[in-house]
CSV table of C-alpha atoms and ligand atoms in Angstrom, one decimal:
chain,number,residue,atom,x,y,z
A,205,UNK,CA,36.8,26.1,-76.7
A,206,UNK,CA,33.1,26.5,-77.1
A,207,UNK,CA,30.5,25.9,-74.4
A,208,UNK,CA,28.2,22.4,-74.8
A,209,UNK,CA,26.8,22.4,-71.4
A,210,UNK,CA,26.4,24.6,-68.5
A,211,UNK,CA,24.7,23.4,-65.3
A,212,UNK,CA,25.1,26.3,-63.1
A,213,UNK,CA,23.9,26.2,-59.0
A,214,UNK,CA,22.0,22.5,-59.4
A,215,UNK,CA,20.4,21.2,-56.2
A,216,UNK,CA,18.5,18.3,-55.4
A,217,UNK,CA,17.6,17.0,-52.4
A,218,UNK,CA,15.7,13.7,-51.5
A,219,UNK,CA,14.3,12.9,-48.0
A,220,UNK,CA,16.8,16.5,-46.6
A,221,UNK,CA,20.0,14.5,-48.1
A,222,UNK,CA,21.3,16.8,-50.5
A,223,UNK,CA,22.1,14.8,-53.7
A,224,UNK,CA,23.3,17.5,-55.9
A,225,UNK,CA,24.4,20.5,-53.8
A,226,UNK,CA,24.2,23.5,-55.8
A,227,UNK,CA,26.5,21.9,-58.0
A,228,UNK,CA,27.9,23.6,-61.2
A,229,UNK,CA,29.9,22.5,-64.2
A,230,UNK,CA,30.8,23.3,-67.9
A,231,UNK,CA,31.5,21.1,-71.0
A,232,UNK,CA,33.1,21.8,-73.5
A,233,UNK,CA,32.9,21.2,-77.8
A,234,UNK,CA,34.7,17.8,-78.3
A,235,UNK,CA,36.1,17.0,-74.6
A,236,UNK,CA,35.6,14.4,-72.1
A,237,UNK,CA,35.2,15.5,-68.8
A,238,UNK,CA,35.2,12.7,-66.3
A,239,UNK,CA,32.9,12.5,-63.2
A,240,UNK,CA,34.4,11.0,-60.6
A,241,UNK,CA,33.9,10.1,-56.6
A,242,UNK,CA,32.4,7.9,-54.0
A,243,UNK,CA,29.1,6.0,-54.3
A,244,UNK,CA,26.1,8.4,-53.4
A,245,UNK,CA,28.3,11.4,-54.5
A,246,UNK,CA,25.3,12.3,-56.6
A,247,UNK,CA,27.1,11.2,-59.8
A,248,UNK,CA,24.0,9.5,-61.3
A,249,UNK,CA,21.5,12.1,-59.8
A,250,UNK,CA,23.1,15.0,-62.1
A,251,UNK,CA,22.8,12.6,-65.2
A,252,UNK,CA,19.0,12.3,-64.4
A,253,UNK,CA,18.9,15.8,-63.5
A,254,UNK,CA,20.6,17.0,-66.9
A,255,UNK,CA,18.6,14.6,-68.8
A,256,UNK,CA,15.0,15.8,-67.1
A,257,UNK,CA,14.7,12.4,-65.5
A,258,UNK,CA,14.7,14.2,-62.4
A,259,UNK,CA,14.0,17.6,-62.0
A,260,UNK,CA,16.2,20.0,-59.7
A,261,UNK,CA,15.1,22.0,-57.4
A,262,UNK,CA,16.9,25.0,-57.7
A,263,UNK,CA,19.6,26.1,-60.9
A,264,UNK,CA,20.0,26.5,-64.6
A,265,UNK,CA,20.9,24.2,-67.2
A,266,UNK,CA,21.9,25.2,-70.6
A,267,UNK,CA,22.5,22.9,-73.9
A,268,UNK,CA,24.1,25.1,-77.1
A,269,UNK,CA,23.0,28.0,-75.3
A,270,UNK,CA,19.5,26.9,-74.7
A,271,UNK,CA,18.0,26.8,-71.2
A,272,UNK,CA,17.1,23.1,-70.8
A,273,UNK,CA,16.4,23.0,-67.0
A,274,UNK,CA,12.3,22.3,-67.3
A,275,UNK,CA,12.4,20.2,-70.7
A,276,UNK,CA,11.0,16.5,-70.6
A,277,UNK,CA,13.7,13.9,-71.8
A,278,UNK,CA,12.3,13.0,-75.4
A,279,UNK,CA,12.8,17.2,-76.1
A,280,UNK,CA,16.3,16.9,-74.2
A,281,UNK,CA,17.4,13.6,-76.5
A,282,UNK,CA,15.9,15.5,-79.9
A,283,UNK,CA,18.4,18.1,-78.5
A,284,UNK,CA,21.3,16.5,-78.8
A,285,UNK,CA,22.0,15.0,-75.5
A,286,UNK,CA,21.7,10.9,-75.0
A,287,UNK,CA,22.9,8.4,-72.1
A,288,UNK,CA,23.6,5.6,-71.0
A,289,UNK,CA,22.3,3.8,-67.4
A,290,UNK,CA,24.0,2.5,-64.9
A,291,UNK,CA,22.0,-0.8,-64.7
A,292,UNK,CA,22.2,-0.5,-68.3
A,293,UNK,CA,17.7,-1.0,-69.0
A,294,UNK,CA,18.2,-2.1,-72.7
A,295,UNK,CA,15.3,-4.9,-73.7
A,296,UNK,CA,16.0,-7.4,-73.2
A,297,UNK,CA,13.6,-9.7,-74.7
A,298,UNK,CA,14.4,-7.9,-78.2
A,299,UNK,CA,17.1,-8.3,-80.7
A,300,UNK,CA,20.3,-6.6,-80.3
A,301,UNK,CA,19.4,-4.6,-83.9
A,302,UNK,CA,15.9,-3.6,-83.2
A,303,UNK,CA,17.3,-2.5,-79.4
A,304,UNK,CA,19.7,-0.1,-81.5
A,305,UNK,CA,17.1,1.0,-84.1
A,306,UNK,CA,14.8,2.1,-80.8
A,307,UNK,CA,17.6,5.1,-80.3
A,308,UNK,CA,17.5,7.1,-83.3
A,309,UNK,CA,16.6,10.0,-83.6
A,310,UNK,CA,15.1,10.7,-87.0
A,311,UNK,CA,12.2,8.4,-86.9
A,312,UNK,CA,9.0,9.9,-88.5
A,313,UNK,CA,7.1,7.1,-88.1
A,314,UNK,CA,5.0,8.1,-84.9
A,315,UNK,CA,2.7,10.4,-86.0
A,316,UNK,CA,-0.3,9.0,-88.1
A,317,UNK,CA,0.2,12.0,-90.9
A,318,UNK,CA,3.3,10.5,-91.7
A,319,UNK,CA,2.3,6.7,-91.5
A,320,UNK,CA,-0.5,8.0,-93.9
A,321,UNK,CA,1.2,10.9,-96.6
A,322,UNK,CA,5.2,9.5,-96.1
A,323,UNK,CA,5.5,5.5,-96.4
A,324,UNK,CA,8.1,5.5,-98.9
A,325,UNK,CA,10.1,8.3,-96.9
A,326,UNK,CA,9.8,6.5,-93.2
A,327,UNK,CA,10.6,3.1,-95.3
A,328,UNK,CA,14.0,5.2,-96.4
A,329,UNK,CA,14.6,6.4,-93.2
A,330,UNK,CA,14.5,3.2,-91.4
A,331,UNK,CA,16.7,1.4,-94.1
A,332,UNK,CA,19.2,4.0,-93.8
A,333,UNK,CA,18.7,2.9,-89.7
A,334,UNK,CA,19.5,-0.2,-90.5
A,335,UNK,CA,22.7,0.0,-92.5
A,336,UNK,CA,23.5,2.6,-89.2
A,337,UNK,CA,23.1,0.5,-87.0
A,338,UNK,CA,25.1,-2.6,-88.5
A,339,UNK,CA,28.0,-0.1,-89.1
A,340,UNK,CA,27.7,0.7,-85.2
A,341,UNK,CA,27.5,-3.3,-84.6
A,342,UNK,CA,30.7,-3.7,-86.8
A,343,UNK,CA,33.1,-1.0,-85.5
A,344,UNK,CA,32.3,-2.5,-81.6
A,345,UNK,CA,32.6,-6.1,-83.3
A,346,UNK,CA,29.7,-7.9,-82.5
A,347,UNK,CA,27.9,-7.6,-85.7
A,348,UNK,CA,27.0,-11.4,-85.7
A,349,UNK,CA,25.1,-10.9,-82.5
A,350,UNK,CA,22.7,-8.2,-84.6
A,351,UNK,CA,19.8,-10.7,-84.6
A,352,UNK,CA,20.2,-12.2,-81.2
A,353,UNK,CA,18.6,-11.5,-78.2
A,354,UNK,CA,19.8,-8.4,-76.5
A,355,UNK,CA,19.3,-10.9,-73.0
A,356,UNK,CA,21.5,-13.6,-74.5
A,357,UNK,CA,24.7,-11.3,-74.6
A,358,UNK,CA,27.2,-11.2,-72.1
A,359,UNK,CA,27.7,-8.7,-69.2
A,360,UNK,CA,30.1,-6.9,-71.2
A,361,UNK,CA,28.8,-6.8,-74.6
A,362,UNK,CA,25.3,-5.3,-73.3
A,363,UNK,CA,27.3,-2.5,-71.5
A,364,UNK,CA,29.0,-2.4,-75.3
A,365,UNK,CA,25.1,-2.2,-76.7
A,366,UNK,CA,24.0,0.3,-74.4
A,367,UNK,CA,26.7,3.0,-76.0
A,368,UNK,CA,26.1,1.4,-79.4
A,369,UNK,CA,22.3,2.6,-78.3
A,370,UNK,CA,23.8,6.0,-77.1
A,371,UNK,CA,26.0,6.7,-80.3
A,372,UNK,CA,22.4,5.7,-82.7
A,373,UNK,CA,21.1,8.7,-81.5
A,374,UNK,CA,23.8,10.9,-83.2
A,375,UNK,CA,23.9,13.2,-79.9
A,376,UNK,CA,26.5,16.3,-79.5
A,377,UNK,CA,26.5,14.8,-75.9
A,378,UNK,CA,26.7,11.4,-74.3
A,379,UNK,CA,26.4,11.1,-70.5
A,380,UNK,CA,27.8,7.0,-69.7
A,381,UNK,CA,27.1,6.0,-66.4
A,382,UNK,CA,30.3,3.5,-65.1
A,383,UNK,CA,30.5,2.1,-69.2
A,384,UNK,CA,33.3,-0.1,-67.7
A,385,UNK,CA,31.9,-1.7,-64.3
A,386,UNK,CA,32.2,-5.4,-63.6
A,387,UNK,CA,33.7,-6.3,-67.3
A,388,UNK,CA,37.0,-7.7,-68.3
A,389,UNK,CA,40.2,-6.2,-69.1
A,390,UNK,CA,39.3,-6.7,-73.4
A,391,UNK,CA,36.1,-5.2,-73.4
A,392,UNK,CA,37.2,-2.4,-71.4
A,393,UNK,CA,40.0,-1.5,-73.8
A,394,UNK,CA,37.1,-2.1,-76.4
A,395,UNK,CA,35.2,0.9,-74.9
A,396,UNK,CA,37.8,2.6,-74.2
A,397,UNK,CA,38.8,3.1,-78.0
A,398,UNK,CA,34.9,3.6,-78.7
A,399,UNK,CA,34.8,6.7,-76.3
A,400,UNK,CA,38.5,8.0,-76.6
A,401,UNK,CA,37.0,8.5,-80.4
A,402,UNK,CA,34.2,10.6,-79.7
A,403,UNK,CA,35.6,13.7,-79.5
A,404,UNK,CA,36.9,13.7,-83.1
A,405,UNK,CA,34.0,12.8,-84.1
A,406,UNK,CA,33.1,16.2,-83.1
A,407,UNK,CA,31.0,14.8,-79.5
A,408,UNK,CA,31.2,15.0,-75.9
A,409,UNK,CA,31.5,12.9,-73.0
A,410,UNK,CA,30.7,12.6,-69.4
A,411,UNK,CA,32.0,10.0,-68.1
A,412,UNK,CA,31.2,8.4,-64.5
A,413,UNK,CA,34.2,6.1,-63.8
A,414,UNK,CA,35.3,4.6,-60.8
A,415,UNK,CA,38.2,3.6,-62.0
A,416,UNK,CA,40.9,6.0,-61.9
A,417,UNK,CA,43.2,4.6,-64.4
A,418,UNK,CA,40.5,4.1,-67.0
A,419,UNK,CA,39.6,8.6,-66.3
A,420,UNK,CA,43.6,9.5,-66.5
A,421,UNK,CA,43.7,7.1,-70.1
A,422,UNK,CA,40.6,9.0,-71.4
A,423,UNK,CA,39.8,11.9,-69.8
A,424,UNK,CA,40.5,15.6,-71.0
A,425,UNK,CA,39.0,16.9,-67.4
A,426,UNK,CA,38.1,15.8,-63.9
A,427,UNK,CA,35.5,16.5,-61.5
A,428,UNK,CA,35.4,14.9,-58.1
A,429,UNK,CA,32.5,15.2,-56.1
A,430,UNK,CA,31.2,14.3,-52.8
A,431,UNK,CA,27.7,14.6,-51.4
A,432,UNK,CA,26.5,16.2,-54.1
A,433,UNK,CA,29.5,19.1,-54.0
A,434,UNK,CA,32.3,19.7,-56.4
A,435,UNK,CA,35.2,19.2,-54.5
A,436,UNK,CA,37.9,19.7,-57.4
A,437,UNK,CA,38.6,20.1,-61.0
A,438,UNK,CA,41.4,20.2,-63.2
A,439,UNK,CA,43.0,18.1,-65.3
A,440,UNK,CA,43.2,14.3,-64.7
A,441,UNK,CA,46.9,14.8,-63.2
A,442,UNK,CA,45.7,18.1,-61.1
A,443,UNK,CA,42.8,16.3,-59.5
A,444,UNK,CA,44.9,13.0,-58.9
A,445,UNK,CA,47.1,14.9,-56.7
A,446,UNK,CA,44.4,17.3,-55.0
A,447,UNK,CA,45.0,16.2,-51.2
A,448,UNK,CA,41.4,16.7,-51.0
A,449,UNK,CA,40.8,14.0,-53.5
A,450,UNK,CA,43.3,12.0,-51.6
A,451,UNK,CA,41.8,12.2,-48.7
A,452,UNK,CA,38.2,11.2,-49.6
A,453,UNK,CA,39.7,8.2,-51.6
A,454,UNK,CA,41.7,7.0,-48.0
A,455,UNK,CA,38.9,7.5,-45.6
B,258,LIG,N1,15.4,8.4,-56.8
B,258,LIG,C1,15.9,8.6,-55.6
B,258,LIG,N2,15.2,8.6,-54.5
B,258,LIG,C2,15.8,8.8,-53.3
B,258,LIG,N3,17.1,9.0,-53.1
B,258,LIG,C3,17.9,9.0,-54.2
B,258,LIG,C4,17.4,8.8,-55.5
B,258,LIG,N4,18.4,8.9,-56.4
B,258,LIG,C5,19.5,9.1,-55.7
B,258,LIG,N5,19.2,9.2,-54.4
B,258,LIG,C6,20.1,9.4,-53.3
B,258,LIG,O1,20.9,10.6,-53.7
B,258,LIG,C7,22.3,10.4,-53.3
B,258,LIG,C8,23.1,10.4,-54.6
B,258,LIG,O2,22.9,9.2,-55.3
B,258,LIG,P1,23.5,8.9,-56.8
B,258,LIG,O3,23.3,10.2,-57.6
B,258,LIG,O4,22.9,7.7,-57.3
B,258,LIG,O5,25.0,8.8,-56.4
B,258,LIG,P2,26.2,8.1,-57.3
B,258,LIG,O6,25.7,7.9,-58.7
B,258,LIG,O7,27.3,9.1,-57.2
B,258,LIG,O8,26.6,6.8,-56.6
B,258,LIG,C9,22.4,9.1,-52.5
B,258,LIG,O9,22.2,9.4,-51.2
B,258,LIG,C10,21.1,8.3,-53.1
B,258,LIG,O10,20.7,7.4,-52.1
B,259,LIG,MG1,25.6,6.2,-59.8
């Protein structure tokens, strides 16, 4: 299997408490690797660090074979490499579709040349967008919310936008921070089919999951960490039974 990612001796410390702890980890082409372990593992911290929201302190991060490790998010997202949150920051006071059109990535429309010389073209682009983005709104089933406010939706169906948001992009990679927290049993198995899908549809997947039944269901590999260090890997059965794994998850 080919190499997506590679974070390779990551650390990140804030205030002397080590968040990521020279941390390392590969993804794979068309896998799902999920992230697993207690709250303030640093679980979130390596999402912000992978996606230059945060920059490490020491270690290497590579995308398709390109170092990464200094780039600014928008050149990390043009990449190939989009996310979700954990408290989910879609906005709120605009419509579900125009929330979804904010994520792609082949808008021209920025830069005055082409809002001078390319009209026609952007007006093309952003069609194209649109019939996207109501596909996307169909396959997760909430098409008829497409003009509602994304603030109006319930708990579950903006954690079902903010993948929607992270699949517009068209990324090789998508990082979802706990996609399933706090929603109910049909949503869940609603996400669960929209991620289980990815990797045939030739993506990637980090997952942070709490839930350990939702990671064996889903997952190809685990990683559990703990104050910011790897503490095992495998697959979802291997790291399951890892008596180190047990252990944290009893104390
Ligand atoms: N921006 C930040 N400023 C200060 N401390 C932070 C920040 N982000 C994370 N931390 C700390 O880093 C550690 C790891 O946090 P986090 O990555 O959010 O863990 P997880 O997502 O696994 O629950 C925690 O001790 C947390 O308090
Ligand atoms: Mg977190």
């Amino acid at each position: 299997m080919n190499s997506l990612l590679k974070a390779e001796n990551v650390h990140k410390s804030f205030n002397g408490v080590n968040a990521l702890n020279n941390f390392s980890c590969d993804v794979h082409e068309n896998e799902i690797v999920g992230l697993i372990g207690p709250n303030g593992a640093g679980k979130s911290t390596l999402f912000n660090v992978i996606t230059g929201f945060i920059e490490s302190e020491n270690g290497n991060i590579e995308f398709i074979g390109k170092v990464i490790t200094k780039y600014p998010s928008h050149k990390i997202i043009k990449l190939g490499i989009s996310r979700t949150f954990q408290d989910l920051r879609l906005i709120k006071q605009m419509s579900v579709l125009d929330n979804i059109l904010l994520c792609f990535n082949n808008q021209q429309g920025e830069e005055l040349q082409n809002i001078i010389f390319k009209s026609n073209s952007i007006a093309k682009v952003e069609e194209e967008n649109k019939l996207k983005a109501h596909d996307l709104l169909r396959h997760a089933g909430i098409e008829e919310k497409a003009n509602d406010l994304a603030g109006t939706l319930s708990y579950g169906q903006q954690k079902l936008l903010s993948i929607i948001c992270c699949l517009a992009a068209d990324s090789k990679l998508l990082l979802l921070d706990e996609p399933i927290a706090g929603i109910n049993p049909e949503m869940r198995e609603k996400i669960l089919t929209i991620i289980s899908e990815l990797p045939s549809k030739g993506k990637s997947v980090i997952l942070i999951e709490h839930d350990m039944d939702f990671t064996m269901r889903i997952c190809n590999r685990l990683i559990f960490m703990d104050a910011g260090y790897k503490i095992s890997e495998g697959t979802p059965e291997e790291v399951r039974n890892d008596p180190k794994v047990i252990e944290a998850y009893i104390q």
